[in-house]
Amino acid sequence: MKKEILVIIGLILWSCSKSSEEVAYVPVPMEVEIPTNFPDIVYNLDNNPVTEAGFELGKQLFYEGKLSANDAIPCAFCHEQAFAFTHHEHTVSHGLNDGVGRRNAQPIQNLAYQSEFMWDGAATHLDLQPVIPITSEVEMGETLSNVISKLNADLYYQGQFDKAFEDGEINSENMLKALSQFMIMMISSNSKYDKYVRNEEGGTLSTQELDGLESFKAKCTSCHATDLFTDQSYRNNGLSINPKLNDKGRFNIFENPDDLYKFKVPSLRNVEKSKPYMHDGRFLTLEAVLEFYDSGLVDNGNVDPVFERVDGSLGITLSDYEKESIIAFLKTLTDYEFLNDDRFAEF
Amino acid sequence: MKIMKFTFALLLCAVLSSCSSDDDMEDLAGQTGDLVIKFDNGVGDQDFIFQTSYNKSNGESFKLETLKYIISNIRFKDDEGNVFMYPSEKNVFIVNEADGNNAGEIWVTLEDIDAANYTEVTFGIGIDQDRFALGADGQGDFLTEAENEGMLWSWATGFKFIRFDGTYSTSTVTDEGLNLHMGSVGTALDNYKETILSLPNTVLVRNEKTPEIHIKADILKAFESVTSVNFADGYDQVHVDAVETPVIAANVATMFSVHHVHND
């Protein structure tokens, strides 16, 4: 009898202490930067307000190998901070068991300002984007349910989900929300160029950089528009077709012939650091990219009319000085504060 | 704390039930009850059975080994025109033929419905734009469930609203692959559809009653209703095609009918 009573009292006490631990959820809001020179934010922060604990959890998940089948390939494997969160020096990324993907990893920056993701727009909500790499056989090769059970067995996550979310559940909803919170905060808006347009200290551009900006405005901003440097449309910029990959780009989504070989116009922020270039990483330098625009376009059947010259050939005519100065300008988009921001760093 | 809540709930139940029993006049205010919707797949006038061949009117035939669809936003209209919407966070279900009982019925149990006399049910097939725009918010474990059920794409973000896998045959080919994995693609392609069904007799939702609505889904209508389609013309593989998917979505929305209602 006595024993039983003791057990019951024990149980009551335990259930009390357990519930008081659960009160660990104290949301400390984090402000998402809204740079004055950016277009409107797209991500709906009301549905997933960023908190310190949620951001911290998201960062941990971003650097967490357990999100992959062999526990060794975190998101950061292909998205490294020093290279604007791209897969450094990889034309196309490789992941699980050295499975080789087909595309060049995109930078993770300013995603809260975009409505569609990936080179072909296959991801239409930032929260759901991670499902693709997690479940892709050549990237992380996992399933959501298995990731969730691995996280459930981990003491750190047991505590951190409690701190980050009111219901404290370790489930796909909260895992994806945390990843989004981390990615939403990754805003690159403090390059020399930004300081120049916002008239801030440190924002003085050299003559060559200014000439580059002028040429860029005249020849590139029909696609690389706004201070995000993308109009977020899908375009065919006349790259020759790589028969090994035969990546049809946007066509893969709707199987619409008008979409053949169209890819999302990439942002050019931190482009100096995110080489190699294009969806398949075919160009190793910015010089090669500008050479391509001047003289390398091929008629793959669906090239954007913007590139048509009066004589019927394709391309954007650029003098040597224009190429040099555009590159000088593009380098002013490098945001060292972002690339060295400890908040996003693994350690 | 939990024990306290539990005792309180018990007390509350006791109070509530003692109140309602000695009252003759029907006062539905504050009362809630459960309701079961039974989904029953068929093909024309036959019950649906896996790996059984069914004929279309154009001479083509098909057999399925997977038959699933997502139902969401279930709501009811009562005899006074009021609409009861089942709470949004719980209001999404995967109806999987493989989960059916021996009678081939898949039960969707809805709890805590406002007591009323319902005359109409409306539901959506798939995930609407508002729900998708919430991203992970409010999804709980649904994403994991959808993944386990193979109703989540892995090459793009989004849900398969319907999933039919099997084979088809025509006069010229035999047992070729048949796969309908249809959904919406972001805001660019919206294939969410709703169906409104009036109930043949009033469904009485009350405290201690669990009425049942028996819904038949005629799978054949996915291929021949608003628009008749031929597998041979490309409708054997329907995924995200901007022309084909809206045709199938519109057809699927006509599949459902209320067979009967049980007022327990």
Coordinates of C-alpha atoms in Angstrom, one line a residue:
Chain A
M1 CA 0.0 0.0 0.0
K2 CA 2.6 2.5 1.2
K3 CA 4.7 1.8 -1.8
E4 CA 1.8 2.5 -4.1
I5 CA 1.0 5.8 -2.5
L6 CA 4.6 6.8 -2.8
V7 CA 4.6 5.9 -6.4
I8 CA 1.5 8.0 -6.9
I9 CA 2.9 11.0 -5.1
G10 CA 6.0 10.5 -7.1
L11 CA 4.0 10.6 -10.3
I12 CA 2.2 13.7 -9.3
L13 CA 5.4 15.5 -8.4
W14 CA 7.0 14.3 -11.6
S15 CA 4.1 15.5 -13.7
C16 CA 4.2 18.9 -11.9
S17 CA 7.9 19.4 -12.5
K18 CA 7.6 18.3 -16.1
S19 CA 4.9 20.8 -16.8
S20 CA 6.9 23.6 -15.2
E21 CA 9.9 22.7 -17.5
E22 CA 7.6 23.1 -20.5
V23 CA 7.2 26.8 -19.7
A24 CA 10.6 27.3 -21.1
Y25 CA 8.9 29.0 -24.1
V26 CA 9.7 32.7 -23.7
P27 CA 9.7 34.2 -27.1
V28 CA 12.2 36.9 -27.6
P29 CA 11.4 38.5 -31.0
M30 CA 14.1 39.2 -33.5
E31 CA 13.7 42.0 -36.0
V32 CA 13.9 41.1 -39.6
E33 CA 15.9 43.7 -41.5
I34 CA 13.9 45.7 -44.1
P35 CA 16.6 47.5 -46.1
T36 CA 15.2 50.8 -47.5
N37 CA 16.5 50.0 -51.0
F38 CA 14.8 46.6 -51.2
P39 CA 11.5 45.7 -52.8
D40 CA 8.6 44.6 -50.5
I41 CA 9.2 41.6 -48.3
V42 CA 7.3 38.5 -49.5
Y43 CA 7.6 36.1 -46.5
N44 CA 4.6 36.4 -44.2
L45 CA 6.2 36.9 -40.8
D46 CA 2.9 36.8 -39.0
N47 CA 2.7 33.1 -39.6
N48 CA 6.2 32.4 -38.4
P49 CA 7.6 35.3 -36.3
V50 CA 11.3 35.0 -35.8
T51 CA 12.4 34.5 -32.2
E52 CA 15.9 34.2 -30.7
A53 CA 15.3 30.5 -29.8
G54 CA 13.7 29.7 -33.1
F55 CA 16.6 31.3 -35.0
E56 CA 19.1 29.4 -32.9
L57 CA 17.3 26.2 -33.5
G58 CA 17.1 26.9 -37.3
K59 CA 20.8 27.5 -37.4
Q60 CA 21.5 24.3 -35.5
L61 CA 19.4 22.4 -38.0
F62 CA 21.1 24.1 -40.9
Y63 CA 24.4 22.8 -39.7
E64 CA 22.9 19.4 -38.6
G65 CA 24.1 16.2 -40.3
K66 CA 21.2 14.3 -39.0
L67 CA 19.0 15.8 -41.6
S68 CA 20.7 13.5 -44.0
A69 CA 20.6 9.7 -44.4
N70 CA 24.3 9.1 -43.4
D71 CA 24.2 11.8 -40.7
A72 CA 27.0 13.6 -42.5
I73 CA 25.5 16.0 -45.0
P74 CA 24.0 19.1 -43.5
C75 CA 22.5 22.0 -45.5
A76 CA 25.8 23.8 -45.0
F77 CA 27.7 21.1 -46.8
C78 CA 26.5 22.8 -50.0
H79 CA 25.8 26.2 -48.6
E80 CA 29.0 27.6 -47.1
Q81 CA 29.0 31.0 -45.6
A82 CA 32.4 32.2 -46.9
F83 CA 31.0 31.7 -50.5
A84 CA 27.7 33.4 -49.9
F85 CA 26.3 30.0 -48.8
T86 CA 27.1 28.2 -52.1
H87 CA 29.0 25.0 -52.7
H88 CA 32.4 26.4 -53.3
E89 CA 34.2 25.5 -56.5
H90 CA 31.6 22.9 -57.4
T91 CA 30.0 23.2 -60.9
V92 CA 27.2 21.0 -59.8
S93 CA 26.7 19.9 -56.2
H94 CA 27.2 16.4 -54.9
G95 CA 25.7 15.0 -51.7
L96 CA 24.9 11.6 -50.2
N97 CA 27.3 8.8 -51.2
D98 CA 28.8 11.2 -53.7
G99 CA 25.7 11.3 -55.7
V100 CA 26.1 14.1 -58.2
G101 CA 23.3 16.6 -58.6
R102 CA 22.6 18.5 -61.8
R103 CA 22.8 22.0 -60.6
N104 CA 25.0 24.6 -59.1
A105 CA 24.0 25.5 -55.5
Q106 CA 22.4 28.8 -55.1
P107 CA 23.3 31.3 -52.5
I108 CA 21.1 31.6 -49.4
Q109 CA 20.5 35.3 -49.0
N110 CA 17.5 37.7 -49.1
L111 CA 15.1 34.7 -49.5
A112 CA 12.4 36.5 -47.5
Y113 CA 12.2 38.8 -50.5
Q114 CA 11.5 36.1 -53.0
S115 CA 8.4 34.2 -53.9
E116 CA 9.8 31.2 -55.7
F117 CA 13.0 29.3 -55.2
M118 CA 15.5 27.0 -57.1
W119 CA 16.7 27.6 -60.6
D120 CA 13.4 26.5 -62.1
G121 CA 11.1 27.8 -59.3
A122 CA 10.2 24.2 -58.2
A123 CA 9.9 25.5 -54.6
T124 CA 7.0 27.9 -54.2
H125 CA 7.2 28.4 -50.4
L126 CA 10.3 28.9 -48.4
D127 CA 9.0 26.8 -45.5
L128 CA 8.6 23.8 -47.8
Q129 CA 11.8 24.2 -49.8
P130 CA 14.0 22.1 -47.4
V131 CA 11.8 19.0 -48.2
I132 CA 13.5 18.9 -51.6
P133 CA 17.1 18.6 -50.5
I134 CA 16.2 16.5 -47.5
T135 CA 14.4 13.9 -49.6
S136 CA 16.5 14.1 -52.8
E137 CA 18.5 10.9 -53.3
V138 CA 21.6 12.8 -54.5
E139 CA 21.5 15.4 -51.7
M140 CA 20.5 14.2 -48.3
G141 CA 18.5 11.1 -49.1
E142 CA 16.3 11.2 -46.0
T143 CA 12.6 11.3 -45.1
L144 CA 10.9 13.9 -43.0
S145 CA 9.6 11.3 -40.6
N146 CA 13.0 9.8 -40.1
V147 CA 14.6 13.2 -39.5
I148 CA 11.9 13.9 -36.9
S149 CA 12.5 10.7 -35.1
K150 CA 16.3 11.4 -35.0
L151 CA 15.7 14.8 -33.6
N152 CA 13.2 13.4 -31.0
A153 CA 16.0 11.2 -29.7
D154 CA 18.4 14.1 -29.2
L155 CA 18.5 15.9 -25.9
Y156 CA 19.5 19.2 -27.4
Y157 CA 16.5 19.3 -29.7
Q158 CA 14.1 18.1 -27.0
G159 CA 15.0 21.3 -25.1
Q160 CA 15.4 23.6 -28.0
F161 CA 12.0 22.9 -29.6
D162 CA 10.4 23.7 -26.2
K163 CA 12.2 27.0 -26.1
A164 CA 11.4 27.9 -29.7
F165 CA 7.8 26.9 -30.0
E166 CA 4.8 27.3 -27.8
D167 CA 3.6 23.7 -28.3
G168 CA 7.2 22.5 -28.1
E169 CA 6.5 19.7 -30.6
I170 CA 9.3 18.2 -32.5
N171 CA 7.4 17.8 -35.8
S172 CA 7.8 18.7 -39.4
E173 CA 5.9 22.0 -38.9
N174 CA 8.3 23.3 -36.3
M175 CA 11.4 22.0 -37.9
L176 CA 10.6 23.8 -41.2
K177 CA 9.6 26.9 -39.4
A178 CA 12.9 27.0 -37.5
L179 CA 14.8 26.5 -40.8
S180 CA 12.8 29.4 -42.3
Q181 CA 13.5 31.6 -39.4
F182 CA 17.2 31.1 -39.8
M183 CA 17.1 31.7 -43.6
I184 CA 14.8 34.7 -43.3
M185 CA 17.4 36.5 -41.2
M186 CA 20.1 35.9 -43.8
I187 CA 19.9 39.3 -45.4
S188 CA 22.7 40.7 -47.3
S189 CA 22.3 44.5 -47.7
N190 CA 25.5 46.1 -46.5
S191 CA 27.7 45.9 -49.5
K192 CA 29.6 49.0 -50.7
Y193 CA 27.0 49.4 -53.4
D194 CA 24.2 49.5 -50.7
K195 CA 26.0 52.1 -48.8
Y196 CA 26.4 54.1 -52.0
V197 CA 22.7 54.0 -52.8
R198 CA 21.7 54.8 -49.3
N199 CA 24.3 57.6 -49.0
E200 CA 26.0 56.0 -46.1
E201 CA 29.5 56.1 -44.9
G202 CA 31.8 53.8 -46.8
G203 CA 29.7 54.2 -49.9
T204 CA 32.1 55.9 -52.3
L205 CA 32.4 54.2 -55.6
S206 CA 35.4 54.7 -57.8
T207 CA 35.1 56.2 -61.3
Q208 CA 35.4 52.7 -62.9
E209 CA 32.8 51.3 -60.5
L210 CA 30.5 54.1 -61.4
D211 CA 31.0 53.5 -65.1
G212 CA 30.3 49.9 -64.5
L213 CA 27.1 50.7 -62.8
E214 CA 26.0 52.9 -65.7
S215 CA 26.8 50.1 -68.2
F216 CA 25.0 47.6 -66.0
K217 CA 21.9 49.8 -65.8
A218 CA 21.9 50.2 -69.6
K219 CA 22.5 46.5 -70.5
C220 CA 21.6 44.2 -67.7
T221 CA 18.8 45.5 -65.5
S222 CA 16.0 44.4 -67.8
C223 CA 16.5 41.0 -66.0
H224 CA 18.9 41.7 -63.0
A225 CA 16.5 44.3 -61.8
T226 CA 15.9 46.1 -58.4
D227 CA 18.4 46.1 -55.6
L228 CA 17.9 42.3 -55.4
F229 CA 19.4 42.2 -58.9
T230 CA 16.7 39.9 -60.2
D231 CA 13.2 40.5 -61.4
Q232 CA 12.5 36.9 -60.3
S233 CA 11.4 35.9 -63.8
Y234 CA 12.5 32.9 -65.8
R235 CA 14.6 33.6 -68.8
N236 CA 16.6 31.9 -71.4
N237 CA 20.0 33.7 -71.8
G238 CA 21.3 31.6 -74.7
L239 CA 23.6 29.1 -72.9
S240 CA 24.4 26.2 -75.1
I241 CA 22.7 23.0 -74.0
N242 CA 24.9 20.6 -72.0
P243 CA 23.9 17.3 -73.5
K244 CA 25.1 15.4 -70.4
L245 CA 22.5 17.2 -68.3
N246 CA 20.0 18.4 -70.8
D247 CA 18.5 20.5 -68.1
K248 CA 15.3 22.0 -69.5
G249 CA 14.9 24.4 -66.6
R250 CA 11.5 25.9 -66.1
F251 CA 10.1 23.6 -68.7
N252 CA 10.3 20.8 -66.1
I253 CA 7.6 22.4 -64.1
F254 CA 4.7 22.8 -66.5
E255 CA 6.1 21.1 -69.6
N256 CA 5.3 24.2 -71.5
P257 CA 7.5 24.6 -74.6
D258 CA 7.7 28.4 -74.0
D259 CA 9.6 27.6 -70.9
L260 CA 12.4 25.5 -72.5
Y261 CA 15.8 26.3 -71.1
K262 CA 14.6 29.1 -69.0
F263 CA 16.1 29.6 -65.5
K264 CA 15.4 32.0 -62.7
V265 CA 17.3 35.2 -63.1
P266 CA 19.9 34.9 -60.3
S267 CA 20.6 37.8 -57.8
L268 CA 24.1 39.1 -58.4
R269 CA 24.7 40.0 -54.8
N270 CA 28.0 38.5 -53.5
V271 CA 28.5 37.2 -57.0
E272 CA 32.3 37.7 -56.7
K273 CA 32.2 35.0 -54.0
S274 CA 29.7 32.6 -55.4
K275 CA 31.6 31.2 -58.4
P276 CA 31.2 29.1 -60.5
Y277 CA 28.4 30.7 -62.5
M278 CA 25.1 29.7 -64.2
H279 CA 22.8 26.9 -63.3
D280 CA 25.4 24.3 -64.1
G281 CA 28.4 26.2 -62.9
R282 CA 30.0 26.3 -66.4
F283 CA 31.8 29.6 -66.0
L284 CA 34.6 29.8 -63.5
T285 CA 35.1 33.6 -63.6
L286 CA 33.1 36.8 -64.1
E287 CA 35.4 37.5 -67.1
A288 CA 34.0 34.3 -68.7
V289 CA 30.5 35.4 -68.0
L290 CA 30.9 38.8 -69.6
E291 CA 32.7 37.2 -72.6
F292 CA 29.7 34.9 -72.9
Y293 CA 27.2 37.8 -73.0
D294 CA 29.3 39.6 -75.6
S295 CA 30.0 36.7 -77.9
G296 CA 29.0 33.3 -76.6
L297 CA 25.3 33.1 -76.9
V298 CA 23.9 30.3 -79.0
D299 CA 20.4 30.0 -80.5
N300 CA 19.0 27.1 -78.5
G301 CA 15.6 27.7 -79.9
N302 CA 14.1 29.9 -77.3
V303 CA 16.5 32.7 -76.4
D304 CA 15.1 35.8 -74.8
P305 CA 14.3 38.5 -77.4
V306 CA 16.2 41.1 -75.3
F307 CA 19.4 39.5 -76.7
E308 CA 18.6 40.0 -80.4
R309 CA 20.9 42.4 -82.2
V310 CA 19.8 44.3 -85.3
D311 CA 21.9 42.1 -87.5
G312 CA 20.1 39.0 -86.1
S313 CA 22.9 37.7 -84.0
L314 CA 22.5 37.1 -80.2
G315 CA 24.2 38.9 -77.3
I316 CA 25.0 42.1 -75.6
T317 CA 27.8 44.0 -77.2
L318 CA 30.4 45.0 -74.6
S319 CA 33.7 46.7 -75.1
D320 CA 36.7 45.6 -73.0
Y321 CA 36.4 48.6 -70.8
E322 CA 32.7 47.9 -70.3
K323 CA 33.5 44.3 -69.3
E324 CA 36.2 45.5 -66.8
S325 CA 34.1 48.2 -65.3
I326 CA 30.9 46.0 -65.0
I327 CA 33.1 43.4 -63.1
A328 CA 34.4 46.2 -60.9
F329 CA 30.9 47.2 -60.2
L330 CA 29.7 43.6 -59.5
K331 CA 32.5 43.4 -56.9
T332 CA 30.9 46.3 -55.0
L333 CA 28.0 43.9 -54.3
T334 CA 30.2 41.9 -52.0
D335 CA 28.9 42.2 -48.5
Y336 CA 31.7 41.4 -46.1
E337 CA 29.5 42.0 -43.1
F338 CA 27.1 39.3 -44.3
L339 CA 29.9 36.9 -45.3
N340 CA 31.5 37.3 -41.9
D341 CA 28.4 37.6 -39.7
D342 CA 28.9 35.4 -36.7
R343 CA 25.1 35.0 -36.3
F344 CA 25.1 32.7 -39.3
A345 CA 28.4 31.0 -38.7
E346 CA 28.6 27.4 -37.5
F347 CA 30.9 28.2 -34.6
Chain B
M1 CA -2.0 20.2 -13.3
K2 CA -3.1 17.5 -15.8
I3 CA -5.0 15.6 -13.1
M4 CA -6.8 18.8 -12.1
K5 CA -7.8 19.6 -15.6
F6 CA -9.0 16.1 -16.0
T7 CA -11.2 16.1 -12.9
F8 CA -12.5 19.5 -13.9
A9 CA -13.4 18.1 -17.3
L10 CA -15.1 15.1 -15.7
L11 CA -17.1 17.4 -13.4
L12 CA -18.1 19.5 -16.3
C13 CA -19.2 16.5 -18.3
A14 CA -21.3 15.3 -15.4
V15 CA -22.9 18.8 -15.0
L16 CA -23.5 19.1 -18.7
S17 CA -25.0 15.7 -19.1
S18 CA -27.3 16.0 -16.1
C19 CA -28.5 19.3 -17.4
S20 CA -29.3 18.2 -20.9
S21 CA -31.1 15.0 -19.9
D22 CA -33.9 16.7 -17.9
D23 CA -34.7 19.2 -20.6
D24 CA -37.4 18.4 -23.2
M25 CA -37.2 21.5 -25.4
E26 CA -34.3 21.1 -27.7
D27 CA -31.6 23.6 -26.9
L28 CA -28.6 23.1 -29.2
A29 CA -26.6 26.0 -28.0
G30 CA -23.2 24.9 -26.8
Q31 CA -23.9 21.3 -27.7
T32 CA -21.4 19.5 -30.0
G33 CA -21.3 16.1 -31.5
D34 CA -19.2 13.9 -33.7
L35 CA -19.8 13.0 -37.3
V36 CA -18.4 10.4 -39.6
I37 CA -17.9 10.8 -43.3
K38 CA -17.5 7.5 -45.0
F39 CA -15.8 7.7 -48.4
D40 CA -16.6 4.8 -50.6
N41 CA -14.8 4.5 -53.9
G42 CA -16.5 2.9 -56.9
V43 CA -16.4 2.7 -60.6
G44 CA -19.7 3.3 -62.3
D45 CA -22.1 0.8 -60.7
Q46 CA -19.3 -1.4 -59.3
D47 CA -17.4 -1.2 -56.1
F48 CA -13.7 -0.3 -56.5
I49 CA -11.4 -3.2 -56.0
F50 CA -7.6 -3.0 -56.4
Q51 CA -6.1 -4.7 -59.4
T52 CA -9.5 -5.2 -61.0
S53 CA -9.9 -4.0 -64.6
Y54 CA -12.6 -1.4 -65.3
N55 CA -13.7 -0.2 -68.7
K56 CA -14.0 3.3 -69.9
S57 CA -16.6 4.2 -72.5
N58 CA -13.9 4.8 -75.2
G59 CA -12.8 1.2 -75.0
E60 CA -9.8 1.8 -72.8
S61 CA -9.5 0.0 -69.5
F62 CA -7.6 0.6 -66.3
K63 CA -6.5 -1.2 -63.1
L64 CA -5.2 0.6 -60.0
E65 CA -2.9 -0.3 -57.2
T66 CA -2.9 3.1 -55.5
L67 CA -5.9 5.3 -55.0
K68 CA -5.6 8.3 -52.7
Y69 CA -6.8 11.8 -52.5
I70 CA -6.7 14.8 -50.2
I71 CA -9.9 16.2 -48.8
S72 CA -9.9 19.5 -46.9
N73 CA -12.0 22.4 -45.7
I74 CA -15.0 20.3 -44.8
R75 CA -18.0 22.4 -43.8
F76 CA -21.7 22.0 -43.2
K77 CA -24.6 24.3 -43.8
D78 CA -27.6 23.9 -41.5
D79 CA -31.3 24.3 -42.1
E80 CA -31.0 28.0 -41.1
G81 CA -28.2 28.7 -43.5
N82 CA -25.4 28.9 -40.9
V83 CA -22.2 27.3 -41.9
F84 CA -20.0 25.3 -39.6
M85 CA -16.4 25.1 -40.7
Y86 CA -14.4 22.3 -39.2
P87 CA -11.3 23.9 -37.5
S88 CA -8.8 24.7 -40.2
E89 CA -5.7 23.0 -38.6
K90 CA -7.4 19.6 -38.4
N91 CA -9.4 20.1 -41.6
V92 CA -7.2 18.1 -44.0
F93 CA -7.3 14.4 -44.6
I94 CA -5.8 11.8 -46.9
V95 CA -8.4 9.4 -48.1
N96 CA -6.5 6.2 -49.0
E97 CA -8.4 3.2 -50.4
A98 CA -5.9 0.9 -48.8
D99 CA -7.1 2.1 -45.4
G100 CA -10.7 1.0 -46.2
N101 CA -12.6 -1.5 -44.1
N102 CA -13.9 -4.7 -45.5
A103 CA -16.7 -2.8 -47.1
G104 CA -14.2 -0.5 -48.8
E105 CA -15.2 2.5 -46.7
I106 CA -12.6 5.0 -45.5
W107 CA -13.9 6.7 -42.4
V108 CA -13.1 10.4 -41.6
T109 CA -14.2 11.2 -38.1
L110 CA -14.9 14.8 -37.3
E111 CA -15.2 15.7 -33.6
D112 CA -16.9 18.5 -31.8
I113 CA -19.2 19.7 -34.5
D114 CA -21.7 22.3 -33.4
A115 CA -25.1 20.5 -32.9
A116 CA -27.5 21.5 -35.7
N117 CA -29.6 20.0 -38.4
Y118 CA -27.3 20.0 -41.4
T119 CA -28.6 19.9 -45.0
E120 CA -25.4 20.4 -47.0
V121 CA -21.8 19.4 -47.0
T122 CA -19.0 21.1 -48.9
F123 CA -15.4 20.1 -49.1
G124 CA -12.3 20.7 -51.2
I125 CA -10.1 18.2 -53.1
G126 CA -6.5 19.2 -52.5
I127 CA -4.9 22.1 -50.8
D128 CA -6.2 25.6 -51.4
Q129 CA -4.0 28.6 -52.0
D130 CA -4.6 30.1 -48.5
R131 CA -3.5 26.9 -46.8
F132 CA -0.5 26.5 -49.0
A133 CA 0.5 30.1 -48.4
L134 CA 0.8 29.3 -44.6
G135 CA 3.8 27.2 -45.5
A136 CA 4.6 25.0 -42.5
D137 CA 2.3 27.0 -40.2
G138 CA -0.5 25.0 -38.8
Q139 CA 0.5 21.8 -40.6
G140 CA 1.6 19.9 -37.4
D141 CA 2.4 16.4 -38.6
F142 CA 0.5 16.7 -41.8
L143 CA 3.6 17.1 -43.9
T144 CA 5.1 14.0 -42.5
E145 CA 1.9 12.1 -43.0
A146 CA 1.6 13.3 -46.6
E147 CA 5.2 12.2 -47.1
N148 CA 4.6 8.8 -45.7
E149 CA 1.5 8.5 -47.9
G150 CA 3.5 9.5 -50.9
M151 CA 1.4 12.6 -51.3
L152 CA 4.2 15.1 -51.2
W153 CA 6.4 15.8 -54.1
S154 CA 10.1 15.6 -53.5
W155 CA 11.3 17.3 -56.7
A156 CA 9.1 20.4 -56.1
T157 CA 7.3 21.8 -53.1
G158 CA 3.7 20.8 -53.0
F159 CA 1.1 18.1 -52.4
K160 CA -0.3 15.6 -54.8
F161 CA -4.0 16.2 -54.5
I162 CA -4.9 12.9 -56.1
R163 CA -2.8 9.9 -56.7
F164 CA -3.9 7.1 -59.0
D165 CA -1.2 4.5 -59.9
G166 CA -1.8 1.4 -62.0
T167 CA -1.9 0.4 -65.6
Y168 CA -4.1 0.9 -68.6
S169 CA -4.8 -1.0 -71.8
T170 CA -6.2 0.1 -75.1
S171 CA -6.8 -1.8 -78.4
T172 CA -3.1 -1.4 -79.2
V173 CA -1.3 -1.5 -75.8
T174 CA -1.6 -3.7 -72.7
D175 CA -0.8 -2.8 -69.1
E176 CA 1.1 0.4 -69.8
G177 CA 1.9 2.6 -66.7
L178 CA -0.9 4.9 -65.5
N179 CA 0.1 7.6 -63.0
L180 CA -2.0 10.6 -62.0
H181 CA -0.1 12.7 -59.5
M182 CA -1.9 15.9 -59.7
G183 CA -1.7 19.0 -57.6
S184 CA -1.2 22.8 -57.7
V185 CA 2.1 24.4 -58.4
G186 CA 2.5 27.5 -56.3
T187 CA 0.2 30.3 -57.3
A188 CA 0.9 29.7 -61.0
L189 CA -1.3 26.6 -61.3
D190 CA -4.2 26.3 -58.9
N191 CA -5.9 22.9 -59.2
Y192 CA -7.8 23.0 -55.9
K193 CA -11.5 22.4 -56.4
E194 CA -14.6 22.2 -54.1
T195 CA -17.7 20.2 -54.3
I196 CA -21.0 21.0 -52.7
L197 CA -23.4 18.2 -51.9
S198 CA -26.9 18.6 -50.5
L199 CA -27.8 15.9 -48.1
P200 CA -30.8 13.6 -49.0
N201 CA -32.1 13.9 -45.4
T202 CA -31.1 16.2 -42.6
V203 CA -28.0 15.2 -40.6
L204 CA -28.7 15.6 -36.9
V205 CA -25.6 16.4 -34.9
R206 CA -26.2 16.1 -31.2
N207 CA -24.3 15.6 -28.0
E208 CA -24.5 11.8 -27.9
K209 CA -25.1 10.9 -31.5
T210 CA -22.6 10.2 -34.2
P211 CA -24.4 10.5 -37.6
E212 CA -22.7 9.2 -40.7
I213 CA -22.6 10.6 -44.2
H214 CA -21.9 7.9 -46.8
I215 CA -20.2 9.5 -49.8
K216 CA -19.6 7.6 -53.0
A217 CA -16.8 8.6 -55.3
D218 CA -17.1 7.4 -58.8
I219 CA -13.5 7.0 -60.0
L220 CA -14.5 6.7 -63.6
K221 CA -15.6 10.3 -63.5
A222 CA -12.0 11.4 -63.1
F223 CA -11.6 10.3 -66.7
E224 CA -15.0 11.0 -68.2
S225 CA -17.3 13.6 -66.9
V226 CA -16.8 17.3 -67.6
T227 CA -14.2 16.3 -70.2
S228 CA -13.6 12.8 -71.5
V229 CA -9.9 12.0 -71.8
N230 CA -8.0 9.2 -73.5
F231 CA -5.1 7.6 -71.8
A232 CA -3.6 7.1 -75.3
D233 CA -3.5 10.9 -75.8
G234 CA -1.2 11.6 -72.8
Y235 CA -3.6 11.3 -69.9
D236 CA -1.8 8.2 -68.8
Q237 CA 0.8 10.4 -67.1
V238 CA -0.6 13.5 -65.5
H239 CA 1.7 15.4 -63.1
V240 CA 1.9 19.1 -63.4
D241 CA 1.0 19.8 -67.1
A242 CA -0.7 23.1 -67.2
V243 CA -3.3 21.8 -69.7
E244 CA -4.0 18.3 -68.5
T245 CA -4.1 18.8 -64.7
P246 CA -7.0 21.4 -64.7
V247 CA -9.0 18.9 -66.8
I248 CA -8.5 16.1 -64.4
A249 CA -9.1 18.5 -61.4
A250 CA -12.5 19.6 -62.8
N251 CA -13.4 16.0 -63.5
V252 CA -12.4 14.8 -60.0
A253 CA -14.6 17.5 -58.4
T254 CA -17.7 15.8 -60.0
M255 CA -16.8 12.3 -58.6
F256 CA -18.6 12.7 -55.3
S257 CA -22.2 12.1 -54.4
V258 CA -24.0 11.5 -51.1
H259 CA -25.4 8.0 -51.1
H260 CA -27.2 8.1 -47.8
V261 CA -27.2 9.5 -44.3
H262 CA -27.4 7.6 -41.1
N263 CA -28.8 9.4 -38.1
D264 CA -27.6 6.9 -35.5

